Amino acid sequence: MKNINLCCFLLILLSTPYTLATAASTKSGIDQSFIDTSVRPQDDFFRYVNGKWLKEFVIPADKSNYGSFTKLIDESEKHIHTIIRDAQQAKAEMGSDKQRIGDLFQSFMDDKSIEKKGITPLKNEFARIDAIQDLKTLSAYIAHAQILTTAPFNIYVQVDEKNPNQYITYLYQAGLGLPDREYYLQQDQKSLDIKEAYLAHIEKMLTLAGVTHVKTASARIFAIESALAKIQWSKEQRRDSIKTYNLTSTKALQKQLSNLDWETWVNASGLNNIKHVVVSVPSYVIALNGLFQSIGIDDWKIYFRWKLISTAAPYLSSAFVKENFAFYQTILAGVPENQPRWKRGVLLVNYTFGELVGKIYVEKHFSEDAKKYMQDMVENLRQAYQKSMHELTWMTPKTKNKALQKLAKFTPKIGYPDKFRDYAGLAITKDDLYGNIVAISQYESKYNLDKLGKKVDRAEWHMKPQTVNAYYNPTMNEIVFPAGILQPPFFTKDGDDAVNYGAIGAVIGHEMGHGFDDQGSRYDGDGLLKNWWTQQDRKAFEISTKKLIDQYNGFKVFDDLHVNGTFTQGENIGDLSGLAIAYKAYQLSKKGKEAPMMDGLTGDQRFFFGWAQIWRRKYREQELRRRINTDPHAPEEFRVNGILQNMPEFYQAFDVKKTDQMFLPAEQRVKIW
């Protein structure tokens, strides 16, 4: 992110307590060069802090959006590329980590060989699809498609939410080519245009693959996907942890899927010894069973041929890559140019062997001092959460004690895992990209299925060390912060505590907050999905969350599109709780001392600056519309302003009055934790 010198912005020291002492100082860790002084912080804090950048920054041609996260991802990408190049030059032994890293990248970069092969890598799979003749062979292929492409339903082994000491198989709805079921069901003009473009895309891809009668074929494919969309649950319904946990015996599931050849599917899926499955959407399974009967074998064959082509497209010749990009990135996300091939190769290696790369990454780019600072900050936030819970007036002692017990059991993971994955047995070659993709898919599927019957691995991470993100895992009751996010503007070693607490402190608080959001709060301190609330307390909690939902439903993204308060409520609760608790933790960190003035700002003002600058981001319109449909996070401006308008401390720090646009009457403000 470029640094724009604002030397022309003169000092306005005497007018208000939130003005700047210097024009572009970074003494505190605040990047003041992007401030838009034509906007008052009391009217739009997000644009006050980030406005000049928002006006002047041009989103790179190969990006759908750009912000603080993206900048760090770009930097991480360069580091990973260096690690890959070093692995290539090491002349590593076959089967070693460096050999796998270097040869997978080389297989992706061998574009001449890939171009020459064209559609040939899929010939064997096409033959497998052509061999589908009846229910038995269709059932076998559905199991195969779950590994290699996609099927109308997917299975996955993960921690049992009702018994977090064991793994269990989950069954999910799946099978669509558009991002969400709503794309098929909505009838507004923009949705109709996307559906028309999608049909045209299917036709083009089928033509490239040598399929005949493409208009008829694409209509049949779209009809199947539309039928699947109609029986699927909405994204709002799928958020419900209780309704999506349906423990089902395999005997009962066999009856629900009576139109499959059960024995064939179970054996091909590797699930022949299990007795129970958690079915996330029972009504979908029952309705899907009817589709297996009403949709003909030939239609299923063209559907699966399409799924294979679409999934494989990024690893085929340039014609497939370009058409796949044209629809999924340009039409759906507004991106005009594809990333350079080396960047796409880095993404593939990072996605596949992220822990192998990450092991080297943390040795070169992560400080143990940063880990120690983070550990101390986590404990400060835990203490602040504890203090806040004791002070809650809406929660009775019985539920409060349960909440405190859960808080005490939070497990923080910082930087990188204690042990890194071993990929023994996975063979990677430098001259067969699609063969590598198949081998990786099969290896990962077996790795996942092999968890059944084993002790739950509580040391496992679900993000790579170099990832610029963080997460909360409810069945483990853990908060995880990879090394990739522990750098400016989220975290500055030896930086100002106020800014660090407003940035990475609030991120920590956000992930802790997920443990007590509308869904995370359904799990106890041991990761068990159970009700630990009194009826009275749950009702009080839901009154507050409903107020937050209503607030976010009122935020307008475009004239014809609002934020979905129900869909985003978990993240909004995380933001509100996280920032409020981070503020308390910051006050505790001062140990009764007054924070010094820096850059003309008080400590509290710098705290809120820290929050606002980490959410600096711009979107292309198509991408922002797509995210409203698919992303449970609200757009960044509402993550900043929508949260701050609920915090009395922000009003005090910036002297917000009733006449200011950021003002919200006290009775309308939401405080949960």
XYZ file of C-alpha atoms in Angstrom:
673
model
C 0.000 0.000 0.000
C 1.582 3.235 -1.093
C 2.266 5.952 1.429
C 0.916 9.323 0.285
C 2.583 12.390 1.775
C 0.000 14.814 3.197
C 2.371 17.676 3.917
C -0.208 20.062 2.466
C -2.577 19.275 5.374
C -1.688 22.029 7.847
C -2.020 21.824 11.615
C -5.415 22.535 13.193
C -4.374 22.053 16.779
C -6.672 24.441 18.578
C -10.092 23.494 17.213
C -10.866 20.034 18.613
C -9.144 17.258 20.576
C -9.111 14.887 17.589
C -6.996 16.955 15.193
C -3.449 16.163 14.117
C -0.199 17.410 15.562
C 1.764 16.574 12.438
C 0.686 15.924 8.901
C 1.905 12.412 8.148
C 3.619 11.209 11.301
C 3.685 7.489 12.011
C 5.075 7.840 15.537
C 2.109 5.974 17.036
C 1.690 3.434 14.253
C -1.238 5.345 12.764
C -0.952 6.066 9.059
C -2.220 9.618 8.978
C -1.419 10.115 5.305
C -4.792 8.620 4.333
C -6.958 10.862 6.526
C -9.637 12.873 4.740
C -10.000 16.120 6.705
C -13.036 17.104 4.620
C -14.929 14.456 6.615
C -15.649 14.869 10.316
C -14.856 11.848 12.496
C -18.199 12.341 14.247
C -20.035 11.930 10.924
C -18.157 9.079 9.218
C -15.164 7.757 11.091
C -14.325 5.136 8.473
C -13.931 7.771 5.748
C -12.255 10.238 8.058
C -9.469 7.737 8.778
C -9.282 6.163 5.298
C -10.952 8.646 2.953
C -7.932 9.907 1.025
C -6.845 6.339 0.303
C -10.382 5.395 -0.743
C -10.445 8.290 -3.212
C -6.994 7.783 -4.688
C -6.142 4.088 -4.532
C -6.754 2.132 -7.723
C -7.585 -1.548 -7.261
C -4.998 -3.628 -9.167
C -6.330 -5.134 -12.390
C -5.993 -8.689 -11.055
C -7.922 -8.007 -7.829
C -11.635 -7.820 -7.027
C -10.901 -5.758 -3.907
C -7.950 -4.431 -1.977
C -7.251 -3.480 1.611
C -5.015 -3.935 4.638
C -5.405 -7.713 4.528
C -4.624 -7.845 0.811
C -1.448 -5.838 1.217
C -0.118 -8.333 3.752
C -1.253 -11.258 1.601
C 0.736 -9.793 -1.309
C 3.816 -9.518 0.899
C 3.338 -13.063 2.169
C 2.968 -14.243 -1.431
C 6.408 -12.845 -2.279
C 7.969 -14.577 0.722
C 6.353 -17.878 -0.274
C 7.585 -17.461 -3.848
C 11.134 -17.108 -2.520
C 10.692 -20.254 -0.410
C 9.454 -22.126 -3.501
C 12.376 -20.937 -5.641
C 14.813 -22.030 -2.936
C 13.133 -25.452 -2.875
C 13.480 -25.730 -6.660
C 17.163 -24.914 -6.526
C 17.890 -27.361 -3.706
C 17.993 -30.476 -5.941
C 15.928 -32.145 -3.257
C 15.560 -35.874 -2.808
C 12.390 -37.445 -4.252
C 9.689 -37.571 -1.576
C 11.158 -34.758 0.494
C 9.209 -31.643 1.459
C 11.277 -29.416 -0.819
C 10.790 -31.807 -3.745
C 7.013 -31.703 -3.328
C 6.978 -27.907 -3.049
C 9.306 -27.306 -5.990
C 7.858 -29.908 -8.354
C 4.216 -28.939 -7.762
C 5.099 -25.348 -8.636
C 7.104 -26.480 -11.662
C 4.206 -28.618 -12.908
C 1.964 -25.536 -12.765
C 4.505 -23.314 -14.501
C 5.042 -25.784 -17.358
C 2.470 -23.983 -19.496
C 3.852 -25.303 -22.808
C 3.223 -28.889 -21.784
C -0.177 -27.990 -20.334
C -1.133 -26.197 -23.545
C -0.090 -29.145 -25.650
C -2.192 -31.581 -23.608
C -5.391 -29.519 -23.922
C -8.366 -31.582 -22.706
C -6.385 -34.860 -22.727
C -5.873 -35.003 -18.925
C -9.640 -35.476 -18.499
C -10.042 -38.313 -21.016
C -9.918 -41.087 -18.413
C -12.482 -39.302 -16.250
C -14.729 -38.755 -19.273
C -14.566 -42.481 -19.927
C -15.522 -43.139 -16.327
C -18.560 -40.878 -16.674
C -19.499 -42.457 -20.013
C -19.497 -45.841 -18.272
C -22.385 -44.765 -16.010
C -25.295 -46.882 -17.223
C -27.538 -47.485 -14.232
C -28.190 -46.679 -10.574
C -25.273 -48.817 -9.397
C -22.646 -47.130 -11.563
C -24.173 -43.673 -10.867
C -23.897 -44.328 -7.117
C -20.244 -45.310 -7.500
C -19.486 -42.160 -9.467
C -21.197 -39.894 -6.915
C -18.762 -41.241 -4.303
C -15.864 -40.622 -6.702
C -17.060 -37.098 -7.556
C -17.021 -36.138 -3.865
C -13.249 -36.553 -4.006
C -12.379 -35.172 -7.416
C -15.017 -32.605 -8.380
C -18.321 -32.127 -6.612
C -21.524 -34.058 -6.129
C -25.096 -33.181 -5.108
C -23.998 -33.821 -1.532
C -20.604 -33.898 0.145
C -19.281 -35.821 3.133
C -16.590 -34.682 5.523
C -15.116 -36.006 8.767
C -14.784 -33.506 11.601
C -15.138 -33.226 15.365
C -18.534 -34.363 16.630
C -20.328 -31.309 18.027
C -22.236 -33.462 20.506
C -19.152 -35.448 21.528
C -16.020 -33.316 20.890
C -13.721 -36.149 21.937
C -14.448 -38.071 18.738
C -14.727 -37.557 14.994
C -17.891 -38.195 13.019
C -19.008 -37.953 9.384
C -21.096 -34.961 8.309
C -23.203 -34.825 5.144
C -23.789 -31.431 3.492
C -25.869 -30.118 0.603
C -23.789 -29.271 -2.473
C -23.696 -29.425 -6.262
C -24.231 -25.835 -7.449
C -22.101 -23.932 -9.967
C -23.193 -20.438 -8.907
C -22.046 -19.115 -5.504
C -25.343 -19.617 -3.631
C -28.866 -20.961 -4.105
C -30.246 -17.402 -4.240
C -28.567 -16.866 -7.617
C -30.947 -19.455 -9.072
C -34.074 -18.277 -7.251
C -33.935 -14.476 -7.461
C -35.734 -12.877 -10.419
C -34.407 -9.301 -10.426
C -32.689 -8.125 -13.595
C -29.141 -8.461 -12.251
C -29.840 -12.074 -11.225
C -31.393 -12.845 -14.605
C -28.339 -11.377 -16.356
C -25.998 -13.560 -14.271
C -28.028 -16.685 -15.018
C -27.939 -15.886 -18.730
C -24.169 -15.348 -18.564
C -23.753 -18.602 -16.638
C -25.629 -20.559 -19.309
C -23.425 -18.986 -21.971
C -20.359 -19.893 -19.912
C -21.421 -23.534 -19.648
C -21.946 -23.638 -23.418
C -18.478 -22.219 -24.096
C -16.776 -24.628 -21.714
C -18.609 -27.639 -23.138
C -17.668 -26.542 -26.658
C -13.995 -26.317 -25.649
C -14.262 -29.848 -24.257
C -15.671 -31.192 -27.510
C -19.240 -31.742 -26.299
C -21.924 -31.558 -29.005
C -25.437 -30.045 -28.802
C -24.189 -27.627 -26.153
C -27.376 -25.527 -25.886
C -29.428 -28.567 -24.981
C -26.711 -29.890 -22.690
C -26.275 -26.579 -20.842
C -30.053 -26.293 -20.339
C -30.121 -29.781 -18.810
C -27.202 -28.935 -16.523
C -28.810 -25.688 -15.399
C -32.113 -27.498 -14.790
C -30.391 -29.956 -12.432
C -28.585 -27.190 -10.544
C -31.825 -25.191 -10.292
C -33.628 -28.243 -8.932
C -30.885 -28.654 -6.316
C -31.070 -24.954 -5.386
C -34.822 -25.129 -4.813
C -34.491 -27.869 -2.192
C -31.454 -26.454 -0.403
C -31.588 -24.456 2.801
C -30.742 -20.761 2.683
C -27.471 -19.406 4.065
C -29.402 -17.968 7.018
C -30.889 -21.386 7.865
C -27.522 -23.094 7.522
C -26.073 -20.870 10.268
C -28.171 -22.630 12.920
C -25.883 -25.045 14.768
C -28.754 -26.878 16.420
C -30.973 -27.337 13.367
C -28.037 -28.504 11.244
C -26.984 -31.184 13.746
C -29.120 -34.222 12.940
C -27.550 -37.462 14.109
C -28.836 -40.130 11.755
C -28.172 -43.852 11.757
C -26.798 -45.241 8.518
C -29.852 -47.502 8.370
C -32.142 -44.461 8.478
C -29.997 -42.632 5.932
C -30.153 -45.637 3.646
C -33.948 -45.380 3.682
C -33.778 -41.628 3.010
C -31.482 -42.277 0.022
C -33.332 -45.355 -1.169
C -32.897 -44.364 -4.825
C -29.120 -44.733 -4.499
C -27.457 -48.121 -4.592
C -26.502 -47.835 -0.945
C -23.952 -50.618 -0.709
C -22.108 -49.365 -3.785
C -22.043 -45.754 -2.561
C -20.999 -46.611 1.002
C -18.164 -48.885 -0.093
C -16.912 -46.414 -2.706
C -17.050 -43.583 -0.142
C -15.040 -45.557 2.423
C -17.850 -45.355 4.966
C -18.863 -49.001 5.122
C -18.014 -49.372 8.823
C -19.760 -46.314 10.250
C -23.045 -46.434 12.138
C -24.052 -42.760 12.233
C -23.850 -39.646 10.081
C -24.722 -36.053 10.997
C -27.046 -34.829 8.249
C -26.926 -31.032 8.087
C -30.102 -30.561 6.013
C -32.459 -33.560 6.351
C -35.154 -32.162 4.056
C -32.550 -31.743 1.303
C -31.521 -35.394 1.505
C -35.141 -36.559 1.279
C -35.915 -34.270 -1.662
C -32.633 -35.183 -3.382
C -33.618 -38.835 -3.205
C -36.606 -37.981 -5.374
C -34.352 -36.235 -7.898
C -32.234 -39.364 -8.244
C -35.370 -41.038 -9.533
C -36.869 -38.218 -11.606
C -33.651 -37.102 -13.349
C -32.458 -39.500 -16.026
C -29.056 -41.189 -16.093
C -28.019 -39.331 -19.269
C -28.750 -35.981 -17.615
C -26.671 -36.917 -14.582
C -23.836 -37.900 -16.913
C -23.750 -34.504 -18.656
C -24.022 -32.806 -15.247
C -20.988 -34.671 -13.931
C -19.066 -34.048 -17.151
C -19.695 -30.336 -16.634
C -18.599 -30.484 -12.983
C -15.371 -32.195 -14.000
C -14.598 -29.616 -16.701
C -15.396 -26.666 -14.452
C -13.378 -27.954 -11.496
C -10.373 -28.871 -13.661
C -10.400 -25.676 -15.763
C -7.683 -23.761 -13.816
C -5.259 -26.644 -14.487
C -5.964 -27.100 -18.199
C -4.891 -25.212 -21.316
C -5.267 -21.448 -21.635
C -8.651 -21.528 -23.387
C -10.221 -23.213 -20.345
C -8.376 -20.953 -17.906
C -9.507 -17.798 -19.736
C -13.159 -18.809 -19.985
C -13.279 -19.964 -16.369
C -11.747 -16.651 -15.292
C -14.058 -14.643 -17.564
C -17.139 -15.896 -15.761
C -16.124 -16.507 -12.154
C -13.804 -13.520 -11.806
C -14.812 -10.941 -14.402
C -18.599 -11.366 -14.481
C -19.145 -12.341 -10.841
C -16.369 -10.284 -9.226
C -15.519 -7.568 -11.768
C -11.821 -8.480 -12.099
C -10.501 -7.432 -15.543
C -7.211 -9.374 -15.575
C -6.084 -12.757 -14.320
C -3.120 -12.941 -11.968
C 0.279 -13.719 -13.486
C 0.886 -17.436 -13.735
C 3.572 -17.457 -11.039
C 1.109 -15.970 -8.520
C -1.467 -18.630 -9.316
C 1.253 -21.235 -8.892
C 2.157 -19.804 -5.495
C -1.515 -19.964 -4.474
C -1.680 -23.631 -5.466
C 1.462 -24.554 -3.529
C 0.352 -22.521 -0.523
C -3.107 -24.106 -0.536
C -1.720 -27.625 -0.913
C 1.473 -27.540 1.140
C 0.834 -24.521 3.337
C 2.256 -26.109 6.456
C 5.428 -27.213 4.676
C 5.889 -23.668 3.408
C 4.773 -22.248 6.736
C 7.447 -24.107 8.656
C 10.092 -22.242 6.657
C 8.102 -18.980 6.677
C 7.993 -18.672 10.477
C 11.712 -19.372 10.760
C 12.400 -16.379 8.527
C 9.567 -13.958 9.217
C 8.128 -14.469 12.698
C 9.528 -13.193 15.965
C 9.132 -15.078 19.238
C 8.873 -11.648 20.889
C 5.688 -11.086 18.880
C 4.321 -14.399 20.149
C 5.071 -13.426 23.756
C 3.389 -10.018 23.305
C 0.334 -11.740 21.841
C 0.161 -14.240 24.690
C 0.173 -11.392 27.195
C -2.468 -9.526 25.214
C -4.722 -12.588 25.049
C -4.574 -12.921 28.826
C -5.338 -9.218 29.214
C -8.383 -9.658 27.015
C -9.442 -12.744 28.946
C -9.203 -10.690 32.149
C -11.201 -7.874 30.534
C -13.898 -10.320 29.364
C -14.057 -11.744 32.881
C -14.457 -8.287 34.386
C -17.138 -7.368 31.850
C -19.077 -10.592 32.471
C -19.118 -9.941 36.209
C -20.594 -6.507 35.495
C -23.382 -7.726 33.175
C -26.827 -6.763 34.432
C -28.903 -8.777 31.947
C -27.396 -12.181 32.803
C -28.205 -14.165 35.960
C -25.429 -15.715 38.106
C -26.192 -19.274 36.975
C -25.536 -18.553 33.277
C -22.785 -16.082 34.106
C -20.812 -18.787 35.917
C -21.100 -21.069 32.885
C -19.875 -18.256 30.622
C -16.917 -17.602 32.917
C -16.057 -21.308 32.924
C -16.049 -21.310 29.127
C -13.881 -18.194 29.024
C -11.362 -19.798 31.377
C -11.100 -22.815 29.050
C -10.333 -20.781 25.897
C -7.157 -22.178 24.279
C -5.064 -19.630 22.351
C -2.850 -20.773 19.482
C -0.416 -18.158 18.238
C 1.955 -18.026 15.290
C 2.310 -21.629 14.158
C 1.405 -25.192 15.193
C 3.504 -27.185 17.641
C 3.800 -29.911 15.008
C 3.629 -29.642 11.223
C 1.871 -32.032 8.856
C 3.709 -34.899 7.209
C 2.849 -35.661 3.571
C 4.534 -39.060 3.446
C 3.189 -41.145 0.590
C 2.038 -38.248 -1.592
C 3.908 -38.462 -4.895
C 4.286 -35.200 -6.859
C 5.905 -34.965 -10.295
C 7.121 -31.900 -12.154
C 5.565 -32.747 -15.535
C 1.920 -33.676 -14.794
C -0.111 -30.852 -13.244
C -3.538 -32.461 -13.474
C -2.135 -35.773 -12.298
C -0.806 -33.922 -9.252
C -4.209 -32.347 -8.619
C -5.858 -35.769 -8.690
C -3.205 -37.242 -6.391
C -3.593 -34.357 -3.934
C -7.403 -34.663 -3.905
C -7.240 -38.390 -3.248
C -4.574 -37.962 -0.570
C -6.546 -35.266 1.277
C -9.745 -37.305 1.096
C -8.009 -40.322 2.627
C -6.341 -38.113 5.249
C -9.763 -36.815 6.257
C -11.488 -40.222 6.301
C -8.624 -41.757 8.277
C -9.549 -39.530 11.227
C -12.543 -41.768 11.950
C -11.914 -43.896 15.017
C -8.828 -41.904 16.046
C -8.315 -39.605 19.001
C -9.193 -35.997 18.218
C -6.036 -34.094 17.308
C -6.220 -30.940 19.401
C -2.897 -29.702 18.041
C -4.266 -29.476 14.482
C -4.528 -26.056 12.858
C -7.087 -25.119 10.201
C -5.082 -22.167 8.880
C -1.501 -21.996 7.674
C 1.088 -19.976 9.660
C 1.464 -17.458 6.810
C -2.312 -16.829 6.580
C -3.435 -13.240 7.125
C -6.503 -14.100 9.175
C -7.654 -15.662 12.448
C -10.439 -17.963 13.619
C -12.408 -19.396 16.522
C -13.148 -23.126 16.578
C -16.208 -23.867 18.771
C -15.683 -27.651 19.138
C -12.132 -27.028 20.390
C -12.994 -23.759 22.161
C -9.798 -22.322 20.697
C -8.766 -18.982 19.224
C -6.083 -19.151 16.536
C -3.845 -16.330 15.273
C -1.401 -17.287 12.503
C 1.924 -15.496 12.156
C 0.783 -13.852 8.910
C -1.581 -11.423 10.639
C 0.864 -10.450 13.378
C 2.392 -7.486 11.539
C 1.449 -3.852 10.808
C -1.185 -2.461 10.677
C -2.643 -5.243 12.852
C 0.327 -5.578 15.158
C 3.459 -3.448 15.485
C 6.259 -4.765 17.627
C 7.371 -2.046 20.064
C 4.435 0.006 18.780
C 1.900 2.073 20.674
C -0.282 -0.098 22.913
C -3.356 1.976 22.099
C -3.079 1.227 18.379
C -2.138 -2.415 18.932
C -5.125 -2.966 21.208
C -7.450 -1.212 18.752
C -6.125 -3.401 15.943
C -4.871 -6.910 16.834
C -6.403 -6.632 20.316
C -9.825 -6.158 18.739
C -9.122 -9.085 16.378
C -8.369 -11.249 19.425
C -11.516 -9.948 21.082
C -13.481 -10.652 17.898
C -12.427 -14.313 17.891
C -13.173 -14.604 21.603
C -16.495 -12.960 20.847
C -17.341 -15.765 18.450
C -17.365 -18.045 21.468
C -20.291 -15.978 22.722
C -22.058 -14.980 19.501
C -25.491 -16.293 18.507
C -24.053 -19.683 17.438
C -20.768 -19.985 19.344
C -22.705 -19.415 22.552
C -24.480 -22.743 21.968
C -21.220 -24.615 22.749
C -19.874 -25.020 26.259
C -16.281 -24.704 27.465
C -15.457 -28.238 26.359
C -16.725 -27.640 22.822
C -19.973 -29.532 23.383
C -23.082 -28.353 21.546
C -25.492 -28.014 24.481
C -27.679 -25.398 26.109
C -25.935 -23.905 29.142
C -28.264 -20.898 29.339
C -31.332 -20.284 31.427
C -34.392 -19.506 29.326
C -34.532 -16.002 30.800
C -30.918 -15.209 29.913
C -31.173 -16.580 26.391
C -34.213 -14.394 25.782
C -32.373 -11.308 27.053
C -29.394 -12.148 24.846
C -31.605 -12.531 21.768
C -33.316 -9.194 22.412
C -29.901 -7.502 22.135
C -28.839 -9.501 19.086
C -32.155 -8.642 17.408
C -31.389 -4.945 17.900
C -28.009 -5.478 16.229
C -29.639 -7.370 13.358
C -32.053 -4.489 12.830
C -29.217 -1.963 12.836
C -27.327 -3.825 10.134
C -30.434 -4.476 8.064
C -30.709 -0.692 7.821
C -27.262 -0.192 6.275
C -27.534 0.490 2.552
C -24.711 -0.801 0.334
C -26.318 0.253 -2.960
C -29.714 1.783 -3.684
C -31.087 -1.700 -4.299
C -29.044 -3.656 -1.751
C -28.789 -3.645 2.049
C -26.579 -5.532 4.480
C -28.172 -8.805 5.595
C -28.292 -8.387 9.369
C -29.358 -11.969 10.031
C -26.646 -13.526 7.887
C -23.906 -11.259 9.302
C -25.003 -11.265 12.945
C -22.308 -13.660 14.171
C -19.535 -11.486 12.763
C -21.222 -8.300 13.949
C -21.480 -9.677 17.487
C -17.811 -10.646 17.240
C -16.880 -7.113 16.149
C -18.975 -5.386 18.812
C -17.819 -7.640 21.632
C -14.250 -7.712 20.386
C -13.784 -3.968 20.209
C -15.571 -3.339 23.523
C -13.447 -5.920 25.331
C -10.238 -4.786 23.616
C -10.976 -1.274 24.914
C -11.343 -2.619 28.457
C -8.129 -4.621 28.051
C -6.317 -1.511 26.839
C -7.420 0.346 29.960
C -6.180 -2.528 32.122
C -2.830 -2.486 30.304
C -2.229 1.100 31.386
C -2.270 0.013 35.064
C -3.843 3.266 36.192
C -1.483 5.532 34.263
C -2.624 8.117 31.728
C -1.649 7.386 28.131
C 0.640 10.011 26.596
C -0.432 12.200 23.688
C 0.990 11.014 20.358
C 0.532 12.617 16.964
C -1.917 15.034 18.567
C -4.191 12.194 19.688
C -5.129 10.808 23.079
C -4.688 7.114 23.808
C -8.418 6.458 23.389
C -8.474 8.269 20.053
C -5.502 6.242 18.828
C -7.268 3.061 19.939
C -10.207 3.799 17.619
C -7.842 4.817 14.817
C -6.223 1.389 15.164
C -9.612 -0.239 14.613
C -10.586 1.873 11.622
C -7.327 1.589 9.691
C -7.208 -2.231 9.683
C -10.540 -2.250 7.781
C -9.314 0.022 4.983
C -10.669 -1.665 1.810
C -12.133 -0.965 -1.631
C -14.339 -3.270 -3.731
C -15.396 -3.554 -7.321
C -19.182 -3.347 -7.458
C -19.679 -6.899 -8.750
C -17.518 -8.320 -5.963
C -19.294 -6.342 -3.271
C -22.671 -7.554 -4.525
C -21.376 -11.126 -4.561
C -20.125 -10.811 -0.998
C -23.443 -9.524 0.287
C -24.896 -12.796 -1.032
C -22.151 -15.102 0.226
C -19.950 -13.497 2.914
C -21.092 -13.498 6.575
C -19.009 -10.357 7.183
C -20.533 -6.918 6.631
C -18.648 -4.499 4.332
C -15.789 -2.785 6.130
C -17.309 0.676 6.483
C -20.127 -0.844 8.548
C -17.704 -2.956 10.571
C -16.164 0.360 11.625
C -19.044 2.851 11.856
C -21.722 0.308 12.735
C -19.772 -0.830 15.784
C -18.509 2.569 16.919
C -21.983 4.090 17.025
C -22.788 1.576 19.783
C -19.763 2.414 21.953
C -20.095 5.270 24.513
C -16.288 5.387 24.747
C -16.107 6.475 21.110
C -18.593 9.284 21.782
C -16.404 10.499 24.642
C -13.152 10.226 22.706
C -14.400 12.302 19.773
C -17.067 14.416 21.466
C -19.946 13.057 19.365
C -23.119 15.161 19.678
C -26.790 14.497 18.911
C -26.467 16.452 15.680
C -23.618 14.265 14.382
C -24.234 11.473 11.856
C -22.437 8.869 13.985
C -24.793 9.576 16.884
C -27.225 6.890 17.973
C -29.601 7.507 20.904
C -28.498 5.665 24.028
C -31.606 3.470 24.126
C -30.862 2.225 20.587
C -27.262 1.271 21.279
C -26.376 -2.378 21.749
C -24.105 -3.761 24.460
C -23.919 -7.532 24.714
C -20.661 -8.497 26.403
